[in-house]
Amino acid sequence: MEGFFIMLSFPNAKINLGLQITEKLPNGYHAITSCFYPIPVNDALEFVESKKTTFGSSGIPIPGDAQQNLVLKAYQLLKKDFQLPPIDIHLLKQIPIGAGLGGGSADGAFMLTALNEYFQLYLDDSFLVTYAEQLGSDCPFFIANTPSMATGTGTDLQPIALDLSGYWMILINPGIHISTKEAYAGVVPKTPTLNLETLVCSKDLDAWKEQLTNDFEESILKVAPEIEEIKTRLYQAGAGYASMTGSGSSVFGIFQGKPQQLDEQLSKYWHRVFPL
């Protein structure tokens, strides 16, 4: 009907290609070096002007207080500085939660971008990144949403010329919950011995298999051997490279061509198979 416009966007997930934990900072956070790479696994986010602001979700259940969802926080952040009307928000959640895929961060960042576009706030990316930093450390990446080297606490981003078009990915999530606190408790920061950007940009999957590591894996695989089993099966299926992403528990395999059908063990988990 006239005057009824829905704003619709599709927040996407990301993976970590390599993750080095380099230092524990005085504030208790950790410094990292990692390559963030966007992948086409998406939520769906929509809003429409309304008489009052509401938030609802469907799909994968989202634990915790809905009022703390980053989508709603993004709206509230901008509303403090701009005269935004009430909106009715709905999030279709399809990216696994707490899985090392940045889905919640993507939702918050995409909400900032969608509000900026719909209400014609004319904020450029640098302003949107400033807001995104207030939502969470992964959120700024999803403003430009392009392959980037991440340093510091993950908010210092430098775009890189990495294009994995032509490769395929199998993404597996076994549904094992690993808290960020638990993940960091098992690692000892160390100075990297290789240049992660050079290695990643080589696109040499053999070199990746030998040298491209996620520092969380060493401790997490001890308490979650299922993750190591998934990696092994991805290599058996022909992956050129396989790794856990973030602090887990999702695992991805990169293939040079369309992979064969998943074996019965892998197909029992949440999974996606797609071209990059």
GROMACS .gro file of N, CA, C and O in nm, residues 93-190:
model
  392
   93LYS      N    1   1.715  -1.544   1.149
   93LYS     CA    2   1.849  -1.588   1.188
   93LYS      C    3   1.881  -1.722   1.124
   93LYS      O    4   1.815  -1.823   1.151
   94GLN      N    5   1.984  -1.723   1.038
   94GLN     CA    6   2.025  -1.845   0.971
   94GLN      C    7   2.172  -1.877   0.990
   94GLN      O    8   2.215  -1.990   0.966
   95ILE      N    9   2.253  -1.776   1.029
   95ILE     CA   10   2.395  -1.797   1.058
   95ILE      C   11   2.404  -1.852   1.200
   95ILE      O   12   2.353  -1.791   1.294
   96PRO      N   13   2.469  -1.968   1.219
   96PRO     CA   14   2.481  -2.024   1.355
   96PRO      C   15   2.539  -1.922   1.453
   96PRO      O   16   2.624  -1.840   1.418
   97ILE      N   17   2.490  -1.930   1.577
   97ILE     CA   18   2.525  -1.832   1.681
   97ILE      C   19   2.644  -1.880   1.762
   97ILE      O   20   2.655  -1.999   1.793
   98GLY      N   21   2.733  -1.787   1.797
   98GLY     CA   22   2.850  -1.823   1.878
   98GLY      C   23   2.936  -1.926   1.810
   98GLY      O   24   2.987  -2.018   1.873
   99ALA      N   25   2.952  -1.910   1.678
   99ALA     CA   26   3.013  -2.014   1.597
   99ALA      C   27   3.141  -1.971   1.527
   99ALA      O   28   3.192  -2.040   1.441
  100GLY      N   29   3.191  -1.851   1.561
  100GLY     CA   30   3.312  -1.801   1.496
  100GLY      C   31   3.286  -1.744   1.359
  100GLY      O   32   3.380  -1.723   1.281
  101LEU      N   33   3.159  -1.712   1.327
  101LEU     CA   34   3.122  -1.665   1.194
  101LEU      C   35   3.081  -1.517   1.191
  101LEU      O   36   3.052  -1.463   1.084
  102GLY      N   37   3.078  -1.454   1.307
  102GLY     CA   38   3.049  -1.310   1.311
  102GLY      C   39   2.907  -1.272   1.276
  102GLY      O   40   2.881  -1.157   1.241
  103GLY      N   41   2.813  -1.365   1.288
  103GLY     CA   42   2.677  -1.337   1.244
  103GLY      C   43   2.609  -1.224   1.320
  103GLY      O   44   2.547  -1.136   1.260
  104GLY      N   45   2.622  -1.224   1.452
  104GLY     CA   46   2.561  -1.116   1.531
  104GLY      C   47   2.623  -0.981   1.499
  104GLY      O   48   2.553  -0.880   1.491
  105SER      N   49   2.755  -0.979   1.481
  105SER     CA   50   2.824  -0.856   1.444
  105SER      C   51   2.778  -0.806   1.308
  105SER      O   52   2.759  -0.686   1.287
  106ALA      N   53   2.760  -0.899   1.214
  106ALA     CA   54   2.712  -0.861   1.080
  106ALA      C   55   2.573  -0.800   1.090
  106ALA      O   56   2.544  -0.699   1.024
  107ASP      N   57   2.485  -0.860   1.172
  107ASP     CA   58   2.350  -0.808   1.186
  107ASP      C   59   2.352  -0.662   1.233
  107ASP      O   60   2.282  -0.576   1.180
  108GLY      N   61   2.434  -0.635   1.336
  108GLY     CA   62   2.443  -0.499   1.389
  108GLY      C   63   2.497  -0.401   1.287
  108GLY      O   64   2.443  -0.291   1.269
  109ALA      N   65   2.604  -0.440   1.216
  109ALA     CA   66   2.665  -0.351   1.116
  109ALA      C   67   2.571  -0.327   0.998
  109ALA      O   68   2.559  -0.213   0.949
  110PHE      N   69   2.505  -0.431   0.952
  110PHE     CA   70   2.411  -0.415   0.840
  110PHE      C   71   2.293  -0.327   0.879
  110PHE      O   72   2.238  -0.256   0.795
  111MET      N   73   2.254  -0.332   1.007
  111MET     CA   74   2.146  -0.245   1.053
  111MET      C   75   2.189  -0.099   1.044
  111MET      O   76   2.112  -0.013   1.000
  112LEU      N   77   2.313  -0.069   1.084
  112LEU     CA   78   2.364   0.068   1.071
  112LEU      C   79   2.359   0.114   0.925
  112LEU      O   80   2.313   0.224   0.894
  113THR      N   81   2.405   0.028   0.835
  113THR     CA   82   2.410   0.062   0.693
  113THR      C   83   2.270   0.079   0.637
  113THR      O   84   2.244   0.172   0.558
  114ALA      N   85   2.177  -0.008   0.678
  114ALA     CA   86   2.040   0.000   0.627
  114ALA      C   87   1.970   0.125   0.676
  114ALA      O   88   1.898   0.192   0.600
  115LEU      N   89   1.988   0.160   0.803
  115LEU     CA   90   1.928   0.283   0.857
  115LEU      C   91   1.984   0.406   0.786
  115LEU      O   92   1.911   0.501   0.755
  116ASN      N   93   2.115   0.403   0.762
  116ASN     CA   94   2.181   0.514   0.692
  116ASN      C   95   2.121   0.534   0.553
  116ASN      O   96   2.094   0.647   0.510
  117GLU      N   97   2.098   0.422   0.484
  117GLU     CA   98   2.044   0.430   0.348
  117GLU      C   99   1.896   0.470   0.348
  117GLU      O  100   1.855   0.561   0.275
  118TYR      N  101   1.817   0.404   0.432
  118TYR     CA  102   1.672   0.425   0.430
  118TYR      C  103   1.635   0.567   0.471
  118TYR      O  104   1.549   0.631   0.409
  119PHE      N  105   1.700   0.617   0.577
  119PHE     CA  106   1.665   0.749   0.629
  119PHE      C  107   1.754   0.859   0.572
  119PHE      O  108   1.748   0.973   0.617
  120GLN      N  109   1.838   0.823   0.473
  120GLN     CA  110   1.922   0.920   0.402
  120GLN      C  111   2.000   1.009   0.501
  120GLN      O  112   1.993   1.131   0.497
  121LEU      N  113   2.076   0.940   0.587
  121LEU     CA  114   2.158   1.011   0.686
  121LEU      C  115   2.289   1.062   0.627
  121LEU      O  116   2.356   1.145   0.687
  122TYR      N  117   2.327   1.008   0.511
  122TYR     CA  118   2.447   1.050   0.438
  122TYR      C  119   2.575   1.035   0.520
  122TYR      O  120   2.667   1.116   0.511
  123LEU      N  121   2.581   0.929   0.601
  123LEU     CA  122   2.703   0.899   0.676
  123LEU      C  123   2.797   0.818   0.587
  123LEU      O  124   2.756   0.718   0.528
  124ASP      N  125   2.923   0.862   0.575
  124ASP     CA  126   3.016   0.781   0.497
  124ASP      C  127   3.069   0.667   0.584
  124ASP      O  128   3.040   0.658   0.703
  125ASP      N  129   3.146   0.578   0.522
  125ASP     CA  130   3.190   0.457   0.592
  125ASP      C  131   3.268   0.486   0.719
  125ASP      O  132   3.258   0.412   0.818
  126SER      N  133   3.347   0.594   0.720
  126SER     CA  134   3.428   0.622   0.839
  126SER      C  135   3.340   0.653   0.960
  126SER      O  136   3.372   0.612   1.073
  127PHE      N  137   3.227   0.722   0.938
  127PHE     CA  138   3.134   0.748   1.048
  127PHE      C  139   3.063   0.619   1.090
  127PHE      O  140   3.044   0.593   1.208
  128LEU      N  141   3.024   0.538   0.992
  128LEU     CA  142   2.957   0.412   1.025
  128LEU      C  143   3.050   0.320   1.104
  128LEU      O  144   3.006   0.250   1.195
  129VAL      N  145   3.178   0.319   1.069
  129VAL     CA  146   3.275   0.238   1.143
  129VAL      C  147   3.284   0.284   1.288
  129VAL      O  148   3.293   0.203   1.381
  130THR      N  149   3.280   0.415   1.310
  130THR     CA  150   3.285   0.469   1.447
  130THR      C  151   3.167   0.417   1.529
  130THR      O  152   3.182   0.380   1.646
  131TYR      N  153   3.049   0.416   1.469
  131TYR     CA  154   2.933   0.359   1.539
  131TYR      C  155   2.950   0.208   1.559
  131TYR      O  156   2.921   0.154   1.665
  132ALA      N  157   2.999   0.141   1.455
  132ALA     CA  158   3.015  -0.005   1.461
  132ALA      C  159   3.111  -0.047   1.572
  132ALA      O  160   3.091  -0.149   1.638
  133GLU      N  161   3.215   0.034   1.594
  133GLU     CA  162   3.312   0.003   1.700
  133GLU      C  163   3.245   0.002   1.837
  133GLU      O  164   3.288  -0.069   1.928
  134GLN      N  165   3.138   0.080   1.852
  134GLN     CA  166   3.067   0.086   1.980
  134GLN      C  167   2.979  -0.038   2.001
  134GLN      O  168   2.938  -0.067   2.114
  135LEU      N  169   2.951  -0.111   1.893
  135LEU     CA  170   2.868  -0.231   1.903
  135LEU      C  171   2.950  -0.354   1.938
  135LEU      O  172   2.907  -0.440   2.015
  136GLY      N  173   3.071  -0.368   1.881
  136GLY     CA  174   3.153  -0.485   1.906
  136GLY      C  175   3.273  -0.489   1.815
  136GLY      O  176   3.274  -0.426   1.708
  137SER      N  177   3.375  -0.568   1.853
  137SER     CA  178   3.503  -0.563   1.783
  137SER      C  179   3.496  -0.616   1.640
  137SER      O  180   3.576  -0.577   1.555
  138ASP      N  181   3.403  -0.708   1.610
  138ASP     CA  182   3.392  -0.760   1.473
  138ASP      C  183   3.305  -0.673   1.383
  138ASP      O  184   3.308  -0.687   1.260
  139CYS      N  185   3.227  -0.585   1.443
  139CYS     CA  186   3.127  -0.509   1.366
  139CYS      C  187   3.187  -0.419   1.257
  139CYS      O  188   3.133  -0.413   1.147
  140PRO      N  189   3.297  -0.347   1.283
  140PRO     CA  190   3.350  -0.258   1.179
  140PRO      C  191   3.382  -0.328   1.048
  140PRO      O  192   3.367  -0.269   0.940
  141PHE      N  193   3.425  -0.454   1.053
  141PHE     CA  194   3.458  -0.526   0.930
  141PHE      C  195   3.341  -0.528   0.832
  141PHE      O  196   3.361  -0.516   0.711
  142PHE      N  197   3.220  -0.540   0.884
  142PHE     CA  198   3.105  -0.560   0.797
  142PHE      C  199   3.054  -0.429   0.735
  142PHE      O  200   2.959  -0.432   0.656
  143ILE      N  201   3.115  -0.318   0.766
  143ILE     CA  202   3.076  -0.192   0.699
  143ILE      C  203   3.127  -0.194   0.555
  143ILE      O  204   3.049  -0.182   0.460
  144ALA      N  205   3.257  -0.211   0.535
  144ALA     CA  206   3.310  -0.224   0.398
  144ALA      C  207   3.288  -0.366   0.346
  144ALA      O  208   3.270  -0.388   0.227
  145ASN      N  209   3.294  -0.465   0.437
  145ASN     CA  210   3.260  -0.604   0.405
  145ASN      C  211   3.347  -0.658   0.291
  145ASN      O  212   3.297  -0.721   0.198
  146THR      N  213   3.476  -0.632   0.302
  146THR     CA  214   3.569  -0.674   0.198
  146THR      C  215   3.688  -0.745   0.263
  146THR      O  216   3.719  -0.716   0.380
  147PRO      N  217   3.754  -0.840   0.196
  147PRO     CA  218   3.867  -0.910   0.258
  147PRO      C  219   3.968  -0.813   0.319
  147PRO      O  220   4.011  -0.717   0.252
  148SER      N  221   4.003  -0.837   0.444
  148SER     CA  222   4.087  -0.741   0.516
  148SER      C  223   4.177  -0.812   0.616
  148SER      O  224   4.140  -0.915   0.673
  149MET      N  225   4.294  -0.752   0.638
  149MET     CA  226   4.378  -0.793   0.750
  149MET      C  227   4.330  -0.717   0.873
  149MET      O  228   4.312  -0.595   0.870
  150ALA      N  229   4.308  -0.791   0.980
  150ALA     CA  230   4.261  -0.733   1.106
  150ALA      C  231   4.372  -0.744   1.209
  150ALA      O  232   4.431  -0.851   1.229
  151THR      N  233   4.402  -0.633   1.274
  151THR     CA  234   4.502  -0.631   1.381
  151THR      C  235   4.443  -0.559   1.501
  151THR      O  236   4.326  -0.521   1.501
  152GLY      N  237   4.526  -0.540   1.604
  152GLY     CA  238   4.473  -0.484   1.729
  152GLY      C  239   4.374  -0.583   1.788
  152GLY      O  240   4.399  -0.703   1.791
  153THR      N  241   4.259  -0.533   1.834
  153THR     CA  242   4.156  -0.623   1.887
  153THR      C  243   4.062  -0.670   1.777
  153THR      O  244   3.955  -0.727   1.804
  154GLY      N  245   4.101  -0.648   1.653
  154GLY     CA  246   4.020  -0.688   1.538
  154GLY      C  247   3.951  -0.572   1.470
  154GLY      O  248   3.886  -0.590   1.367
  155THR      N  249   3.967  -0.452   1.526
  155THR     CA  250   3.900  -0.335   1.468
  155THR      C  251   3.992  -0.255   1.375
  155THR      O  252   3.944  -0.167   1.303
  156ASP      N  253   4.122  -0.282   1.378
  156ASP     CA  254   4.214  -0.214   1.286
  156ASP      C  255   4.219  -0.296   1.156
  156ASP      O  256   4.277  -0.405   1.153
  157LEU      N  257   4.158  -0.242   1.052
  157LEU     CA  258   4.135  -0.318   0.930
  157LEU      C  259   4.207  -0.256   0.811
  157LEU      O  260   4.205  -0.134   0.793
  158GLN      N  261   4.270  -0.342   0.731
  158GLN     CA  262   4.338  -0.298   0.609
  158GLN      C  263   4.293  -0.388   0.495
  158GLN      O  264   4.325  -0.508   0.495
  159PRO      N  265   4.216  -0.334   0.398
  159PRO     CA  266   4.171  -0.418   0.287
  159PRO      C  267   4.289  -0.479   0.211
  159PRO      O  268   4.394  -0.416   0.198
  160ILE      N  269   4.272  -0.603   0.164
  160ILE     CA  270   4.376  -0.670   0.087
  160ILE      C  271   4.318  -0.725  -0.042
  160ILE      O  272   4.197  -0.748  -0.053
  161ALA      N  273   4.406  -0.746  -0.140
  161ALA     CA  274   4.363  -0.796  -0.271
  161ALA      C  275   4.360  -0.948  -0.270
  161ALA      O  276   4.447  -1.014  -0.327
  162LEU      N  277   4.261  -1.003  -0.203
  162LEU     CA  278   4.245  -1.148  -0.197
  162LEU      C  279   4.108  -1.183  -0.255
  162LEU      O  280   4.005  -1.136  -0.204
  163ASP      N  281   4.106  -1.263  -0.359
  163ASP     CA  282   3.981  -1.303  -0.423
  163ASP      C  283   3.982  -1.454  -0.442
  163ASP      O  284   4.064  -1.507  -0.516
  164LEU      N  285   3.893  -1.522  -0.373
  164LEU     CA  286   3.886  -1.667  -0.380
  164LEU      C  287   3.776  -1.715  -0.475
  164LEU      O  288   3.733  -1.831  -0.468
  165SER      N  289   3.732  -1.627  -0.565
  165SER     CA  290   3.634  -1.668  -0.666
  165SER      C  291   3.687  -1.788  -0.743
  165SER      O  292   3.804  -1.792  -0.781
  166GLY      N  293   3.599  -1.884  -0.767
  166GLY     CA  294   3.639  -2.005  -0.837
  166GLY      C  295   3.662  -2.122  -0.743
  166GLY      O  296   3.658  -2.238  -0.785
  167TYR      N  297   3.691  -2.092  -0.615
  167TYR     CA  298   3.702  -2.197  -0.514
  167TYR      C  299   3.563  -2.228  -0.457
  167TYR      O  300   3.470  -2.149  -0.472
  168TRP      N  301   3.553  -2.343  -0.392
  168TRP     CA  302   3.430  -2.381  -0.323
  168TRP      C  303   3.458  -2.398  -0.175
  168TRP      O  304   3.574  -2.418  -0.134
  169MET      N  305   3.353  -2.392  -0.097
  169MET     CA  306   3.368  -2.409   0.048
  169MET      C  307   3.260  -2.503   0.101
  169MET      O  308   3.145  -2.499   0.059
  170ILE      N  309   3.303  -2.588   0.194
  170ILE     CA  310   3.209  -2.659   0.280
  170ILE      C  311   3.225  -2.600   0.420
  170ILE      O  312   3.336  -2.593   0.473
  171LEU      N  313   3.114  -2.556   0.475
  171LEU     CA  314   3.113  -2.498   0.610
  171LEU      C  315   3.031  -2.589   0.700
  171LEU      O  316   2.917  -2.623   0.669
  172ILE      N  317   3.091  -2.629   0.811
  172ILE     CA  318   3.029  -2.722   0.905
  172ILE      C  319   3.020  -2.655   1.042
  172ILE      O  320   3.117  -2.595   1.089
  173ASN      N  321   2.904  -2.667   1.106
  173ASN     CA  322   2.893  -2.622   1.246
  173ASN      C  323   2.839  -2.736   1.331
  173ASN      O  324   2.723  -2.774   1.318
  174PRO      N  325   2.923  -2.792   1.418
  174PRO     CA  326   2.879  -2.906   1.500
  174PRO      C  327   2.795  -2.868   1.621
  174PRO      O  328   2.749  -2.956   1.695
  175GLY      N  329   2.777  -2.737   1.643
  175GLY     CA  330   2.693  -2.694   1.753
  175GLY      C  331   2.756  -2.706   1.890
  175GLY      O  332   2.687  -2.709   1.991
  176ILE      N  333   2.889  -2.713   1.894
  176ILE     CA  334   2.961  -2.718   2.021
  176ILE      C  335   2.981  -2.575   2.071
  176ILE      O  336   3.037  -2.492   2.000
  177HIS      N  337   2.935  -2.546   2.190
  177HIS     CA  338   2.950  -2.410   2.242
  177HIS      C  339   3.087  -2.394   2.308
  177HIS      O  340   3.123  -2.469   2.398
  178ILE      N  341   3.161  -2.295   2.262
  178ILE     CA  342   3.291  -2.262   2.321
  178ILE      C  343   3.287  -2.113   2.354
  178ILE      O  344   3.278  -2.029   2.264
  179SER      N  345   3.291  -2.079   2.482
  179SER     CA  346   3.287  -1.937   2.519
  179SER      C  347   3.418  -1.870   2.481
  179SER      O  348   3.524  -1.933   2.480
  180THR      N  349   3.409  -1.743   2.449
  180THR     CA  350   3.529  -1.667   2.412
  180THR      C  351   3.630  -1.668   2.528
  180THR      O  352   3.750  -1.682   2.507
  181LYS      N  353   3.577  -1.656   2.651
  181LYS     CA  354   3.664  -1.656   2.768
  181LYS      C  355   3.739  -1.788   2.778
  181LYS      O  356   3.861  -1.791   2.802
  182GLU      N  357   3.668  -1.898   2.758
  182GLU     CA  358   3.730  -2.030   2.762
  182GLU      C  359   3.835  -2.046   2.653
  182GLU      O  360   3.944  -2.101   2.675
  183ALA      N  361   3.803  -1.993   2.534
  183ALA     CA  362   3.896  -2.005   2.421
  183ALA      C  363   4.026  -1.930   2.448
  183ALA      O  364   4.136  -1.984   2.428
  184TYR      N  365   4.015  -1.807   2.498
  184TYR     CA  366   4.136  -1.728   2.524
  184TYR      C  367   4.216  -1.782   2.642
  184TYR      O  368   4.338  -1.766   2.647
  185ALA      N  369   4.147  -1.848   2.737
  185ALA     CA  370   4.217  -1.901   2.854
  185ALA      C  371   4.317  -2.010   2.815
  185ALA      O  372   4.414  -2.034   2.887
  186GLY      N  373   4.297  -2.072   2.699
  186GLY     CA  374   4.383  -2.182   2.659
  186GLY      C  375   4.499  -2.145   2.569
  186GLY      O  376   4.574  -2.232   2.526
  187VAL      N  377   4.514  -2.015   2.540
  187VAL     CA  378   4.621  -1.975   2.447
  187VAL      C  379   4.727  -1.891   2.516
  187VAL      O  380   4.699  -1.820   2.612
  188VAL      N  381   4.848  -1.901   2.466
  188VAL     CA  382   4.959  -1.819   2.513
  188VAL      C  383   5.001  -1.728   2.398
  188VAL      O  384   5.045  -1.776   2.293
  189PRO      N  385   4.983  -1.596   2.412
  189PRO     CA  386   5.021  -1.505   2.302
  189PRO      C  387   5.168  -1.521   2.266
  189PRO      O  388   5.253  -1.545   2.352
  190LYS      N  389   5.196  -1.507   2.137
  190LYS     CA  390   5.337  -1.517   2.094
  190LYS      C  391   5.358  -1.432   1.969
  190LYS      O  392   5.265  -1.408   1.891
   0.00000   0.00000   0.00000
